Amino acid sequence: MVSRVIPVDPFDLVIFGGTGDLARRKILPALFRRYCAGQMPEGSQIIGAARSDMDDKGFQKLVKEALEEFNPGPKPDADQVKGFLGALHYVKVDAMGTDGWRKLASKMRDGMVRAFYFSVAPSLFGALAERLHSNGMVDPETRIVVEKPFGRDLETAKALNTSLAAHFDESQIYRIDHYLGKETVQNLMAIRFGNMLFEPLWNAQYVDHIQITVAETVGVQGRGEYYDRSGAMRDMVQNHLMQLLCLIAMEPPAKFDPDAVRDEKLKVIRALDPVEPGDIVRGQYQSNDTQTSYLDDVKDPASKTESFVAMKVHVSNWRWAGTPFYLRTGKRMKARSSEIAVVFKETPHSIFEEDAGRHRNTLSIRLQPNEGIDLDVTIKEPGPGGMRLIDVPLDMTFSEALGPEAEVVTDAYERLIMDVIRGNQTLFMRGDEVEAAWAWTDPIINGWEARGDRPEQYDTGSAGPEDSLALMHRDSRRWREIRS
Ligand code: BG6
């Protein structure tokens, strides 16, 4: 038995933007799966709130269709769908005006956990926070959930934080980075802090370098307008890759509690050196026989926005001085593959005369697909013929080690929404973390803009631009193969 359902209290969850893309693709299917797992208690209600004219029935129909389209796996069981839809309601609300707010307030019930999910453009965050407050819907137990992008630079992030802080305490604000909800990302903490084996070696003395790769095969997927204003740096590095870097590099928190964990992550971000322009490579994917180019996808032949970025980063503290972190992420790459690899140093001396090669251990943590952990170790090649050494992976693919149930990986949104209801902020970003991440990212982006740098073109289905390979080669290192 792998999964265990920890009950949560009954809740009223309002999803602003409840008819939108994210709600239909991710939030509502995630809630449905929690319902099917028996985690959504009897008496809970989910209220879609949006501008469209719709009643409960219309919303239920929309959600039913979303479940058919976006819930992975076999067709959902009709009785379960019916039961879930019965918990759904709809209120037409004008985020910037006054319509609908009184009705929404009347739906809120005393004694329930109350959460408001802002699945809308960040420009509406302030207005929603203010109206929730002025319509008497906020008590100390109320939570709000906000989606990325949380600003597009330090200034806008600060403004968002200020507008939310006017009506909510930091302990009520849940800033989602869905990477923190991924199963293996949490496993990172379990591996580091639940084993004696790794932590003593987890520093510059033993680790040669660390690679973090988040490669996607998809392009901008009809989000060209948003993406072209963001690019890989804002869309992926400032949040997802930065969070992975923090979890790998942070000191052990004294306990697994939201502020203890987030304090340590913040220290990592603040210890990041500014990145030299020569240590970053940007790219844009080109077309091939079947797929269009980045410039076609965003409908701007002059766009200088990157769909790929690779960089060398230094964490300036005692633990990591001298150990580079190489990060890369891109769209339309050769495989969908996200992994973190901790590459240890070579043995200082070989006692085996016939051993021509030098050996290093690599611990790789596969985020997706095929969640699992590999540890490359050096062993004697079996059979006669002397002491010949080879490197073999000790592979722990979760589904093999833990049985078929582990193949069903809980989606990040399922875990994160349930954490909101439980009131656990550990896997959410605190305001100061987000601001620190922007403070590090801003000068990099400003430098590109000031210099008018153009990204290098790379082939769709490749490992990224040539220069990103050179970024490693010049340090006598190599990127790991991208494969799913
Ligand atoms: C989102 C980005 O935050 O993460 C997308 O905006 C990206 O551009 C996505 O495709 C990747 O998430 P995942 O879970 O598919 O790795």
Short mmCIF file of N, CA and C in Angstrom, two decimals, residues 86-151:
data_model
loop_
_atom_site.label_atom_id
_atom_site.label_comp_id
_atom_site.label_asym_id
_atom_site.label_seq_id
_atom_site.Cartn_x
_atom_site.Cartn_y
_atom_site.Cartn_z
N GLY A 86 -22.12 17.44 -7.83
CA GLY A 86 -23.10 17.89 -6.84
C GLY A 86 -22.51 18.89 -5.84
N ALA A 87 -21.19 18.93 -5.74
CA ALA A 87 -20.56 19.87 -4.80
C ALA A 87 -20.19 21.19 -5.47
N LEU A 88 -20.55 21.31 -6.77
CA LEU A 88 -20.12 22.51 -7.51
C LEU A 88 -21.22 23.55 -7.65
N HIS A 89 -20.85 24.79 -7.49
CA HIS A 89 -21.78 25.91 -7.65
C HIS A 89 -21.10 26.98 -8.48
N TYR A 90 -21.92 27.94 -8.90
CA TYR A 90 -21.34 29.02 -9.71
C TYR A 90 -21.93 30.36 -9.31
N VAL A 91 -21.08 31.35 -9.24
CA VAL A 91 -21.55 32.72 -9.00
C VAL A 91 -20.87 33.64 -10.02
N LYS A 92 -21.71 34.44 -10.69
CA LYS A 92 -21.14 35.40 -11.64
C LYS A 92 -20.63 36.61 -10.85
N VAL A 93 -19.36 36.90 -11.01
CA VAL A 93 -18.76 37.97 -10.20
C VAL A 93 -17.95 38.89 -11.11
N ASP A 94 -18.08 40.18 -10.87
CA ASP A 94 -17.27 41.15 -11.60
C ASP A 94 -16.09 41.55 -10.70
N ALA A 95 -14.91 41.07 -11.06
CA ALA A 95 -13.74 41.28 -10.18
C ALA A 95 -13.46 42.76 -9.94
N MET A 96 -13.68 43.57 -10.95
CA MET A 96 -13.34 45.00 -10.81
C MET A 96 -14.54 45.84 -10.38
N GLY A 97 -15.72 45.24 -10.39
CA GLY A 97 -16.91 46.01 -10.06
C GLY A 97 -17.56 45.53 -8.78
N THR A 98 -18.90 45.70 -8.71
CA THR A 98 -19.59 45.33 -7.47
C THR A 98 -20.52 44.13 -7.66
N ASP A 99 -20.80 43.78 -8.93
CA ASP A 99 -21.78 42.72 -9.19
C ASP A 99 -21.33 41.37 -8.64
N GLY A 100 -22.26 40.70 -8.00
CA GLY A 100 -22.04 39.31 -7.61
C GLY A 100 -21.41 39.12 -6.23
N TRP A 101 -20.82 40.14 -5.68
CA TRP A 101 -20.07 39.95 -4.44
C TRP A 101 -20.97 39.60 -3.26
N ARG A 102 -22.13 40.26 -3.23
CA ARG A 102 -23.03 39.97 -2.10
C ARG A 102 -23.51 38.51 -2.15
N LYS A 103 -23.81 38.08 -3.38
CA LYS A 103 -24.27 36.69 -3.55
C LYS A 103 -23.17 35.71 -3.13
N LEU A 104 -21.94 36.03 -3.54
CA LEU A 104 -20.83 35.14 -3.18
C LEU A 104 -20.70 35.08 -1.66
N ALA A 105 -20.79 36.25 -1.02
CA ALA A 105 -20.64 36.29 0.45
C ALA A 105 -21.71 35.43 1.11
N SER A 106 -22.93 35.44 0.51
CA SER A 106 -24.02 34.69 1.14
C SER A 106 -23.79 33.18 1.07
N LYS A 107 -22.93 32.75 0.15
CA LYS A 107 -22.66 31.30 0.01
C LYS A 107 -21.65 30.79 1.05
N MET A 108 -20.93 31.72 1.66
CA MET A 108 -19.89 31.31 2.60
C MET A 108 -20.53 30.85 3.91
N ARG A 109 -20.03 29.73 4.42
CA ARG A 109 -20.64 29.18 5.64
C ARG A 109 -19.68 29.28 6.82
N ASP A 110 -20.22 29.56 7.96
CA ASP A 110 -19.36 29.64 9.16
C ASP A 110 -18.84 28.26 9.51
N GLY A 111 -17.68 28.23 10.10
CA GLY A 111 -17.14 26.96 10.61
C GLY A 111 -16.47 26.10 9.55
N MET A 112 -16.40 26.61 8.32
CA MET A 112 -15.74 25.85 7.24
C MET A 112 -14.37 26.47 6.98
N VAL A 113 -13.43 25.65 6.52
CA VAL A 113 -12.19 26.22 6.00
C VAL A 113 -12.58 27.01 4.75
N ARG A 114 -12.06 28.22 4.63
CA ARG A 114 -12.46 29.04 3.48
C ARG A 114 -11.23 29.41 2.65
N ALA A 115 -11.26 29.05 1.38
CA ALA A 115 -10.09 29.35 0.54
C ALA A 115 -10.55 29.97 -0.77
N PHE A 116 -9.79 30.95 -1.23
CA PHE A 116 -10.09 31.63 -2.50
C PHE A 116 -8.90 31.45 -3.43
N TYR A 117 -9.16 30.85 -4.56
CA TYR A 117 -8.09 30.55 -5.52
C TYR A 117 -8.13 31.63 -6.60
N PHE A 118 -7.05 32.41 -6.72
CA PHE A 118 -7.01 33.48 -7.73
C PHE A 118 -6.41 32.91 -9.02
N SER A 119 -7.23 32.27 -9.82
CA SER A 119 -6.73 31.71 -11.08
C SER A 119 -7.04 32.71 -12.20
N VAL A 120 -6.53 33.92 -12.00
CA VAL A 120 -6.83 35.03 -12.90
C VAL A 120 -5.53 35.79 -13.16
N ALA A 121 -5.61 36.80 -14.04
CA ALA A 121 -4.41 37.60 -14.31
C ALA A 121 -3.98 38.33 -13.03
N PRO A 122 -2.65 38.45 -12.82
CA PRO A 122 -2.17 39.12 -11.60
C PRO A 122 -2.70 40.54 -11.44
N SER A 123 -3.08 41.17 -12.56
CA SER A 123 -3.58 42.54 -12.46
C SER A 123 -4.89 42.59 -11.65
N LEU A 124 -5.54 41.43 -11.46
CA LEU A 124 -6.79 41.41 -10.70
C LEU A 124 -6.58 41.06 -9.23
N PHE A 125 -5.37 40.64 -8.86
CA PHE A 125 -5.15 40.16 -7.49
C PHE A 125 -5.57 41.20 -6.44
N GLY A 126 -5.11 42.44 -6.66
CA GLY A 126 -5.36 43.49 -5.68
C GLY A 126 -6.86 43.74 -5.52
N ALA A 127 -7.56 43.82 -6.67
CA ALA A 127 -9.00 44.10 -6.64
C ALA A 127 -9.74 42.96 -5.92
N LEU A 128 -9.37 41.73 -6.19
CA LEU A 128 -10.05 40.60 -5.55
C LEU A 128 -9.82 40.64 -4.03
N ALA A 129 -8.56 40.89 -3.64
CA ALA A 129 -8.24 40.92 -2.21
C ALA A 129 -9.08 42.00 -1.52
N GLU A 130 -9.16 43.14 -2.16
CA GLU A 130 -9.89 44.26 -1.55
C GLU A 130 -11.38 43.93 -1.42
N ARG A 131 -11.95 43.35 -2.47
CA ARG A 131 -13.39 43.07 -2.45
C ARG A 131 -13.75 41.93 -1.49
N LEU A 132 -12.88 40.98 -1.38
CA LEU A 132 -13.13 39.91 -0.40
C LEU A 132 -13.21 40.53 0.99
N HIS A 133 -12.29 41.44 1.22
CA HIS A 133 -12.23 42.07 2.53
C HIS A 133 -13.45 42.95 2.77
N SER A 134 -13.74 43.82 1.79
CA SER A 134 -14.82 44.77 2.03
C SER A 134 -16.20 44.09 2.05
N ASN A 135 -16.29 42.89 1.51
CA ASN A 135 -17.57 42.16 1.56
C ASN A 135 -17.62 41.18 2.74
N GLY A 136 -16.71 41.36 3.66
CA GLY A 136 -16.76 40.61 4.92
C GLY A 136 -16.49 39.12 4.78
N MET A 137 -15.69 38.74 3.78
CA MET A 137 -15.48 37.29 3.58
C MET A 137 -14.16 36.81 4.19
N VAL A 138 -13.43 37.71 4.82
CA VAL A 138 -12.11 37.33 5.32
C VAL A 138 -12.12 37.21 6.84
N ASP A 139 -11.77 36.04 7.33
CA ASP A 139 -11.52 35.90 8.76
C ASP A 139 -10.10 35.35 8.92
N PRO A 140 -9.59 35.23 10.13
CA PRO A 140 -8.18 34.83 10.27
C PRO A 140 -7.89 33.46 9.65
N GLU A 141 -8.91 32.64 9.48
CA GLU A 141 -8.71 31.30 8.91
C GLU A 141 -8.80 31.26 7.38
N THR A 142 -9.14 32.41 6.78
CA THR A 142 -9.31 32.44 5.32
C THR A 142 -7.96 32.38 4.62
N ARG A 143 -7.89 31.64 3.50
CA ARG A 143 -6.64 31.54 2.74
C ARG A 143 -6.86 31.99 1.30
N ILE A 144 -5.84 32.58 0.72
CA ILE A 144 -5.92 32.84 -0.72
C ILE A 144 -4.76 32.13 -1.41
N VAL A 145 -5.05 31.69 -2.63
CA VAL A 145 -4.04 30.97 -3.41
C VAL A 145 -3.77 31.81 -4.65
N VAL A 146 -2.52 32.12 -4.91
CA VAL A 146 -2.22 32.90 -6.10
C VAL A 146 -1.28 32.14 -7.02
N GLU A 147 -1.55 32.29 -8.29
CA GLU A 147 -0.80 31.56 -9.32
C GLU A 147 0.35 32.40 -9.82
N LYS A 148 1.31 31.75 -10.44
CA LYS A 148 2.33 32.49 -11.16
C LYS A 148 1.76 32.98 -12.49
N PRO A 149 2.24 33.96 -13.19
CA PRO A 149 3.45 34.68 -12.81
C PRO A 149 3.19 35.66 -11.66
N PHE A 150 4.08 35.59 -10.64
CA PHE A 150 3.93 36.54 -9.56
C PHE A 150 4.82 37.73 -9.88
N GLY A 151 4.30 38.62 -10.72
CA GLY A 151 5.06 39.78 -11.19
C GLY A 151 5.91 39.42 -12.38
#
